[in-house]
């Protein structure tokens, strides 16, 4: 092992011991990268992820479906900004990917989002259920789970860190960070992170004017779809046996937000 690699390795171990942060619920998080780094890296990863799909004509090719998803998401983002005002500066964007067989959705750091058409088609999802999905995904971004997963990815694959540390080329380092960001959306969240996103997401949806009871019906539908083989959404979103019950218990707390009178704010997406 070279001296340079040894130094990098020792540095990484030190970072693992000291790089901690706190989530909105008070949970300790491993943070080898800052939220700003996660956001800038996610911008590149978002382009890399969508570029081949765009070439195949699989992005936003159903105007009605795209408009529907964008409208729902715009209400949710408005509530996200109310929860964390500094996120008004994020470049909130959502794309609908034409893939009828994939039941999945995600939100990167900085508000870069995607939903696969299969989630809507296979679940015959209502607007309220779509809102629960995207509220949950947006919650991951608000709670900085992307940076946390990037940190886990980097800690698990020291090569990314080694390339960034050993190179004087910032472009190479950024490519490594972008790769970690792209990998992060495929890695499963911890059960604790999922619980945080469930709690924040159902609140965002209720405040945006979407029925919190849809969180329960959504997971009932997910259960039926998983009988055909676990959808990708479930592979990256572990669902403990009591998840549906936990969400059901939250419904009474969320109903006042949902039933509140008055016009709901809308955020202009990029």
mmCIF file of C-alpha atoms in Angstrom:
data_model
loop_
_atom_site.group_PDB
_atom_site.id
_atom_site.type_symbol
_atom_site.label_atom_id
_atom_site.label_comp_id
_atom_site.label_asym_id
_atom_site.label_seq_id
_atom_site.Cartn_x
_atom_site.Cartn_y
_atom_site.Cartn_z
ATOM 1 C CA UNK A 1 0.000 0.000 0.000
ATOM 2 C CA UNK A 2 1.425 3.396 -0.977
ATOM 3 C CA UNK A 3 2.148 6.072 1.569
ATOM 4 C CA UNK A 4 -0.399 8.384 -0.114
ATOM 5 C CA UNK A 5 -3.137 5.770 0.143
ATOM 6 C CA UNK A 6 -2.186 5.098 3.754
ATOM 7 C CA UNK A 7 -2.551 8.768 4.552
ATOM 8 C CA UNK A 8 -5.926 8.887 2.805
ATOM 9 C CA UNK A 9 -7.066 5.770 4.631
ATOM 10 C CA UNK A 10 -6.031 7.187 8.007
ATOM 11 C CA UNK A 11 -7.796 10.446 7.184
ATOM 12 C CA UNK A 12 -10.999 8.622 6.313
ATOM 13 C CA UNK A 13 -10.933 6.628 9.555
ATOM 14 C CA UNK A 14 -10.476 9.865 11.499
ATOM 15 C CA UNK A 15 -13.404 11.431 9.657
ATOM 16 C CA UNK A 16 -15.584 8.433 10.477
ATOM 17 C CA UNK A 17 -14.884 9.016 14.146
ATOM 18 C CA UNK A 18 -15.606 12.749 14.230
ATOM 19 C CA UNK A 19 -17.927 13.590 11.324
ATOM 20 C CA UNK A 20 -21.334 13.549 12.956
ATOM 21 C CA UNK A 21 -24.429 15.714 12.666
ATOM 22 C CA UNK A 22 -27.915 15.731 14.136
ATOM 23 C CA UNK A 23 -31.152 15.037 12.253
ATOM 24 C CA UNK A 24 -34.402 16.996 12.795
ATOM 25 C CA UNK A 25 -35.465 14.316 15.310
ATOM 26 C CA UNK A 26 -32.218 14.506 17.254
ATOM 27 C CA UNK A 27 -30.681 11.367 15.738
ATOM 28 C CA UNK A 28 -26.915 11.326 15.280
ATOM 29 C CA UNK A 29 -25.906 11.118 11.607
ATOM 30 C CA UNK A 30 -22.627 10.253 9.905
ATOM 31 C CA UNK A 31 -21.692 13.278 7.790
ATOM 32 C CA UNK A 32 -18.536 13.104 5.713
ATOM 33 C CA UNK A 33 -19.986 15.615 3.271
ATOM 34 C CA UNK A 34 -21.831 18.860 3.900
ATOM 35 C CA UNK A 35 -25.344 19.519 2.671
ATOM 36 C CA UNK A 36 -23.959 22.082 0.202
ATOM 37 C CA UNK A 37 -21.628 19.445 -1.222
ATOM 38 C CA UNK A 38 -24.492 16.969 -1.452
ATOM 39 C CA UNK A 39 -26.567 19.546 -3.327
ATOM 40 C CA UNK A 40 -23.854 20.459 -5.841
ATOM 41 C CA UNK A 41 -22.989 16.803 -6.410
ATOM 42 C CA UNK A 42 -26.648 15.913 -6.832
ATOM 43 C CA UNK A 43 -27.032 18.469 -9.613
ATOM 44 C CA UNK A 44 -24.425 16.609 -11.628
ATOM 45 C CA UNK A 45 -25.835 13.211 -10.693
ATOM 46 C CA UNK A 46 -29.319 14.340 -11.733
ATOM 47 C CA UNK A 47 -28.092 15.295 -15.201
ATOM 48 C CA UNK A 48 -26.172 12.028 -15.531
ATOM 49 C CA UNK A 49 -29.195 9.997 -14.449
ATOM 50 C CA UNK A 50 -31.683 11.687 -16.780
ATOM 51 C CA UNK A 51 -29.514 12.218 -19.866
ATOM 52 C CA UNK A 52 -29.784 8.680 -21.307
ATOM 53 C CA UNK A 53 -33.495 8.563 -20.510
ATOM 54 C CA UNK A 54 -34.048 11.877 -22.276
ATOM 55 C CA UNK A 55 -32.258 10.542 -25.354
ATOM 56 C CA UNK A 56 -34.713 7.644 -25.370
ATOM 57 C CA UNK A 57 -37.664 10.036 -25.056
ATOM 58 C CA UNK A 58 -38.638 8.703 -21.656
ATOM 59 C CA UNK A 59 -38.737 11.950 -19.667
ATOM 60 C CA UNK A 60 -41.940 14.022 -19.380
ATOM 61 C CA UNK A 61 -43.417 12.470 -22.531
ATOM 62 C CA UNK A 62 -46.964 12.321 -21.124
ATOM 63 C CA UNK A 63 -48.029 15.972 -20.711
ATOM 64 C CA UNK A 64 -51.118 15.159 -18.641
ATOM 65 C CA UNK A 65 -49.241 12.933 -16.194
ATOM 66 C CA UNK A 66 -46.365 15.405 -15.936
ATOM 67 C CA UNK A 67 -48.709 18.316 -15.250
ATOM 68 C CA UNK A 68 -50.518 16.287 -12.589
ATOM 69 C CA UNK A 69 -47.327 15.334 -10.753
ATOM 70 C CA UNK A 70 -45.890 18.853 -11.013
ATOM 71 C CA UNK A 71 -49.061 20.413 -9.612
ATOM 72 C CA UNK A 72 -49.105 18.116 -6.585
ATOM 73 C CA UNK A 73 -45.386 18.567 -5.986
ATOM 74 C CA UNK A 74 -45.631 22.365 -6.190
ATOM 75 C CA UNK A 75 -48.034 22.365 -3.219
ATOM 76 C CA UNK A 76 -45.741 20.062 -1.255
ATOM 77 C CA UNK A 77 -42.619 22.124 -1.912
ATOM 78 C CA UNK A 78 -44.397 25.241 -0.692
ATOM 79 C CA UNK A 79 -44.853 23.507 2.662
ATOM 80 C CA UNK A 80 -41.274 22.255 2.640
ATOM 81 C CA UNK A 81 -40.100 25.852 2.251
ATOM 82 C CA UNK A 82 -42.295 26.892 5.154
ATOM 83 C CA UNK A 83 -40.643 24.185 7.251
ATOM 84 C CA UNK A 84 -37.108 25.111 6.137
ATOM 85 C CA UNK A 85 -37.203 28.648 4.665
ATOM 86 C CA UNK A 86 -33.627 28.469 3.350
ATOM 87 C CA UNK A 87 -34.726 25.761 0.897
ATOM 88 C CA UNK A 88 -36.546 28.421 -1.123
ATOM 89 C CA UNK A 89 -33.163 28.872 -2.819
ATOM 90 C CA UNK A 90 -33.021 25.229 -3.898
ATOM 91 C CA UNK A 91 -33.612 24.461 -7.579
ATOM 92 C CA UNK A 92 -36.721 22.345 -6.981
ATOM 93 C CA UNK A 93 -37.412 20.231 -10.076
ATOM 94 C CA UNK A 94 -39.428 17.101 -10.800
ATOM 95 C CA UNK A 95 -39.384 14.870 -13.877
ATOM 96 C CA UNK A 96 -41.684 11.973 -14.731
ATOM 97 C CA UNK A 97 -39.826 8.993 -16.164
ATOM 98 C CA UNK A 98 -41.745 6.789 -18.583
ATOM 99 C CA UNK A 99 -41.195 3.306 -17.133
ATOM 100 C CA UNK A 100 -44.499 1.463 -16.584
ATOM 101 C CA UNK A 101 -42.805 -1.411 -14.759
ATOM 102 C CA UNK A 102 -40.904 0.622 -12.168
ATOM 103 C CA UNK A 103 -42.694 1.605 -8.964
ATOM 104 C CA UNK A 104 -40.334 4.211 -7.599
ATOM 105 C CA UNK A 105 -39.679 7.899 -6.869
ATOM 106 C CA UNK A 106 -36.841 9.861 -5.305
ATOM 107 C CA UNK A 107 -35.639 13.301 -4.292
ATOM 108 C CA UNK A 108 -31.962 14.223 -4.251
ATOM 109 C CA UNK A 109 -30.383 16.860 -2.067
ATOM 110 C CA UNK A 110 -31.381 20.316 -3.243
ATOM 111 C CA UNK A 111 -34.799 19.220 -4.506
ATOM 112 C CA UNK A 112 -33.939 17.293 -7.695
ATOM 113 C CA UNK A 113 -36.830 14.821 -8.008
ATOM 114 C CA UNK A 114 -38.176 12.075 -10.230
ATOM 115 C CA UNK A 115 -41.214 9.821 -10.287
ATOM 116 C CA UNK A 116 -41.581 6.729 -12.476
ATOM 117 C CA UNK A 117 -44.840 6.281 -14.365
ATOM 118 C CA UNK A 118 -45.109 2.741 -13.018
ATOM 119 C CA UNK A 119 -45.804 4.057 -9.544
ATOM 120 C CA UNK A 120 -48.897 5.844 -10.792
ATOM 121 C CA UNK A 121 -50.032 3.167 -13.228
ATOM 122 C CA UNK A 122 -49.438 0.010 -11.184
ATOM 123 C CA UNK A 123 -50.913 1.513 -8.017
ATOM 124 C CA UNK A 124 -53.671 3.434 -9.806
ATOM 125 C CA UNK A 125 -52.514 6.175 -7.454
ATOM 126 C CA UNK A 126 -54.815 9.006 -6.436
ATOM 127 C CA UNK A 127 -53.566 12.581 -6.072
ATOM 128 C CA UNK A 128 -53.558 12.099 -2.290
ATOM 129 C CA UNK A 129 -51.392 8.980 -2.620
ATOM 130 C CA UNK A 130 -48.985 10.656 -5.034
ATOM 131 C CA UNK A 131 -48.706 13.468 -2.487
ATOM 132 C CA UNK A 132 -47.776 10.957 0.218
ATOM 133 C CA UNK A 133 -45.030 9.483 -1.956
ATOM 134 C CA UNK A 134 -43.521 12.814 -2.918
ATOM 135 C CA UNK A 135 -43.985 14.262 0.566
ATOM 136 C CA UNK A 136 -41.982 11.337 1.893
ATOM 137 C CA UNK A 137 -39.240 11.864 -0.703
ATOM 138 C CA UNK A 138 -39.067 15.612 -0.091
ATOM 139 C CA UNK A 139 -38.795 14.869 3.630
ATOM 140 C CA UNK A 140 -35.618 12.892 2.978
ATOM 141 C CA UNK A 141 -34.098 16.019 1.420
ATOM 142 C CA UNK A 142 -35.259 18.259 4.267
ATOM 143 C CA UNK A 143 -33.707 15.899 6.817
ATOM 144 C CA UNK A 144 -30.419 15.796 4.870
ATOM 145 C CA UNK A 145 -30.633 12.058 4.347
ATOM 146 C CA UNK A 146 -28.949 12.345 0.944
ATOM 147 C CA UNK A 147 -25.728 13.676 2.461
ATOM 148 C CA UNK A 148 -25.965 10.976 5.096
ATOM 149 C CA UNK A 149 -26.269 8.238 2.458
ATOM 150 C CA UNK A 150 -23.492 9.793 0.386
ATOM 151 C CA UNK A 151 -21.337 9.651 3.516
ATOM 152 C CA UNK A 152 -22.137 5.972 3.952
ATOM 153 C CA UNK A 153 -21.382 5.360 0.266
ATOM 154 C CA UNK A 154 -18.052 7.162 0.530
ATOM 155 C CA UNK A 155 -17.151 5.385 3.755
ATOM 156 C CA UNK A 156 -18.003 2.047 2.119
ATOM 157 C CA UNK A 157 -16.031 2.723 -1.063
ATOM 158 C CA UNK A 158 -12.804 4.411 -0.058
ATOM 159 C CA UNK A 159 -11.787 4.675 -3.708
ATOM 160 C CA UNK A 160 -14.088 7.639 -4.169
ATOM 161 C CA UNK A 161 -12.393 9.430 -1.298
ATOM 162 C CA UNK A 162 -8.941 8.379 -2.444
ATOM 163 C CA UNK A 163 -9.511 9.738 -5.954
ATOM 164 C CA UNK A 164 -10.798 13.030 -4.607
ATOM 165 C CA UNK A 165 -8.002 13.382 -2.073
ATOM 166 C CA UNK A 166 -5.130 12.254 -4.290
ATOM 167 C CA UNK A 167 -6.100 14.341 -7.325
ATOM 168 C CA UNK A 168 -5.473 18.021 -7.871
ATOM 169 C CA UNK A 169 -8.182 17.968 -10.539
ATOM 170 C CA UNK A 170 -11.410 19.329 -9.025
ATOM 171 C CA UNK A 171 -13.356 17.884 -11.949
ATOM 172 C CA UNK A 172 -12.255 14.367 -10.997
ATOM 173 C CA UNK A 173 -13.172 14.954 -7.380
ATOM 174 C CA UNK A 174 -16.583 16.277 -8.391
ATOM 175 C CA UNK A 175 -17.132 13.260 -10.619
ATOM 176 C CA UNK A 176 -16.466 11.036 -7.621
ATOM 177 C CA UNK A 177 -18.910 13.011 -5.482
ATOM 178 C CA UNK A 178 -21.514 12.883 -8.241
ATOM 179 C CA UNK A 179 -21.065 9.117 -8.428
ATOM 180 C CA UNK A 180 -21.647 8.908 -4.687
ATOM 181 C CA UNK A 181 -24.770 11.055 -5.053
ATOM 182 C CA UNK A 182 -26.108 8.818 -7.820
ATOM 183 C CA UNK A 183 -25.373 5.733 -5.728
ATOM 184 C CA UNK A 184 -27.066 7.275 -2.704
ATOM 185 C CA UNK A 185 -30.512 7.294 -4.329
ATOM 186 C CA UNK A 186 -30.176 3.531 -4.861
ATOM 187 C CA UNK A 187 -29.054 2.719 -1.331
ATOM 188 C CA UNK A 188 -31.701 1.874 1.253
ATOM 189 C CA UNK A 189 -32.386 4.384 3.975
ATOM 190 C CA UNK A 190 -32.114 3.239 7.566
ATOM 191 C CA UNK A 191 -35.378 2.398 9.287
ATOM 192 C CA UNK A 192 -34.898 5.441 11.504
ATOM 193 C CA UNK A 193 -34.467 7.696 8.465
ATOM 194 C CA UNK A 194 -37.581 6.132 6.935
ATOM 195 C CA UNK A 195 -39.558 6.852 10.087
ATOM 196 C CA UNK A 196 -38.366 10.458 10.013
ATOM 197 C CA UNK A 197 -39.422 10.807 6.372
ATOM 198 C CA UNK A 198 -42.793 9.172 7.054
ATOM 199 C CA UNK A 199 -43.492 11.598 9.887
ATOM 200 C CA UNK A 200 -42.366 14.709 8.027
ATOM 201 C CA UNK A 201 -43.889 13.603 4.720
ATOM 202 C CA UNK A 202 -47.399 12.944 5.988
ATOM 203 C CA UNK A 203 -47.345 16.391 7.645
ATOM 204 C CA UNK A 204 -46.178 18.109 4.455
ATOM 205 C CA UNK A 205 -48.947 16.414 2.478
ATOM 206 C CA UNK A 206 -51.659 17.265 5.010
ATOM 207 C CA UNK A 207 -50.594 20.912 5.163
ATOM 208 C CA UNK A 208 -50.564 20.991 1.355
ATOM 209 C CA UNK A 209 -54.212 19.897 1.339
ATOM 210 C CA UNK A 210 -53.898 16.141 0.746
ATOM 211 C CA UNK A 211 -55.726 13.564 2.841
ATOM 212 C CA UNK A 212 -53.393 11.880 5.361
ATOM 213 C CA UNK A 213 -55.489 8.699 5.197
ATOM 214 C CA UNK A 214 -53.881 8.165 1.783
ATOM 215 C CA UNK A 215 -50.622 7.255 3.556
ATOM 216 C CA UNK A 216 -52.365 4.106 4.777
ATOM 217 C CA UNK A 217 -54.059 3.241 1.483
ATOM 218 C CA UNK A 218 -50.745 3.818 -0.324
ATOM 219 C CA UNK A 219 -48.989 1.148 1.713
ATOM 220 C CA UNK A 220 -51.941 -1.202 1.336
ATOM 221 C CA UNK A 221 -51.495 -0.903 -2.425
ATOM 222 C CA UNK A 222 -47.726 -1.312 -2.084
ATOM 223 C CA UNK A 223 -48.364 -4.545 -0.230
ATOM 224 C CA UNK A 224 -50.500 -5.879 -3.060
ATOM 225 C CA UNK A 225 -47.961 -4.905 -5.705
ATOM 226 C CA UNK A 226 -45.157 -6.540 -3.735
ATOM 227 C CA UNK A 227 -47.032 -9.832 -4.088
ATOM 228 C CA UNK A 228 -45.891 -9.794 -7.715
ATOM 229 C CA UNK A 229 -42.294 -9.319 -6.558
ATOM 230 C CA UNK A 230 -40.981 -6.399 -4.485
ATOM 231 C CA UNK A 231 -41.082 -3.118 -6.482
ATOM 232 C CA UNK A 232 -37.960 -0.979 -6.548
ATOM 233 C CA UNK A 233 -39.623 1.513 -4.222
ATOM 234 C CA UNK A 234 -39.695 -1.128 -1.502
ATOM 235 C CA UNK A 235 -36.073 -2.117 -2.133
ATOM 236 C CA UNK A 236 -34.949 1.401 -1.251
ATOM 237 C CA UNK A 237 -37.692 2.061 1.304
ATOM 238 C CA UNK A 238 -37.708 -0.756 3.888
ATOM 239 C CA UNK A 239 -41.234 -1.259 5.201
ATOM 240 C CA UNK A 240 -41.411 -2.774 8.682
ATOM 241 C CA UNK A 241 -44.549 -4.726 9.553
ATOM 242 C CA UNK A 242 -45.896 -1.933 11.741
ATOM 243 C CA UNK A 243 -45.302 0.872 9.217
ATOM 244 C CA UNK A 244 -48.908 1.067 8.054
ATOM 245 C CA UNK A 245 -50.111 1.054 11.671
ATOM 246 C CA UNK A 246 -47.667 3.800 12.613
ATOM 247 C CA UNK A 247 -48.924 5.979 9.766
ATOM 248 C CA UNK A 248 -52.508 5.201 10.719
ATOM 249 C CA UNK A 249 -51.774 6.401 14.251
ATOM 250 C CA UNK A 250 -50.484 9.687 12.832
ATOM 251 C CA UNK A 251 -53.643 10.381 10.800
ATOM 252 C CA UNK A 252 -55.677 11.972 13.661
ATOM 253 C CA UNK A 253 -52.798 14.380 14.390
ATOM 254 C CA UNK A 254 -52.621 15.376 10.722
ATOM 255 C CA UNK A 255 -56.338 15.810 10.005
ATOM 256 C CA UNK A 256 -56.511 19.380 11.416
ATOM 257 C CA UNK A 257 -53.822 20.438 8.909
ATOM 258 C CA UNK A 258 -55.740 18.789 6.077
ATOM 259 C CA UNK A 259 -59.098 20.260 7.150
ATOM 260 C CA UNK A 260 -57.787 23.784 7.660
ATOM 261 C CA UNK A 261 -59.680 26.304 5.569
ATOM 262 C CA UNK A 262 -58.022 28.697 3.178
ATOM 263 C CA UNK A 263 -55.950 28.694 0.031
ATOM 264 C CA UNK A 264 -52.777 26.594 0.019
ATOM 265 C CA UNK A 265 -49.546 28.190 -1.214
ATOM 266 C CA UNK A 266 -47.907 26.930 -4.410
ATOM 267 C CA UNK A 267 -44.181 26.975 -5.176
ATOM 268 C CA UNK A 268 -42.955 27.672 -8.713
ATOM 269 C CA UNK A 269 -40.828 24.696 -9.735
ATOM 270 C CA UNK A 270 -37.842 25.024 -12.070
#
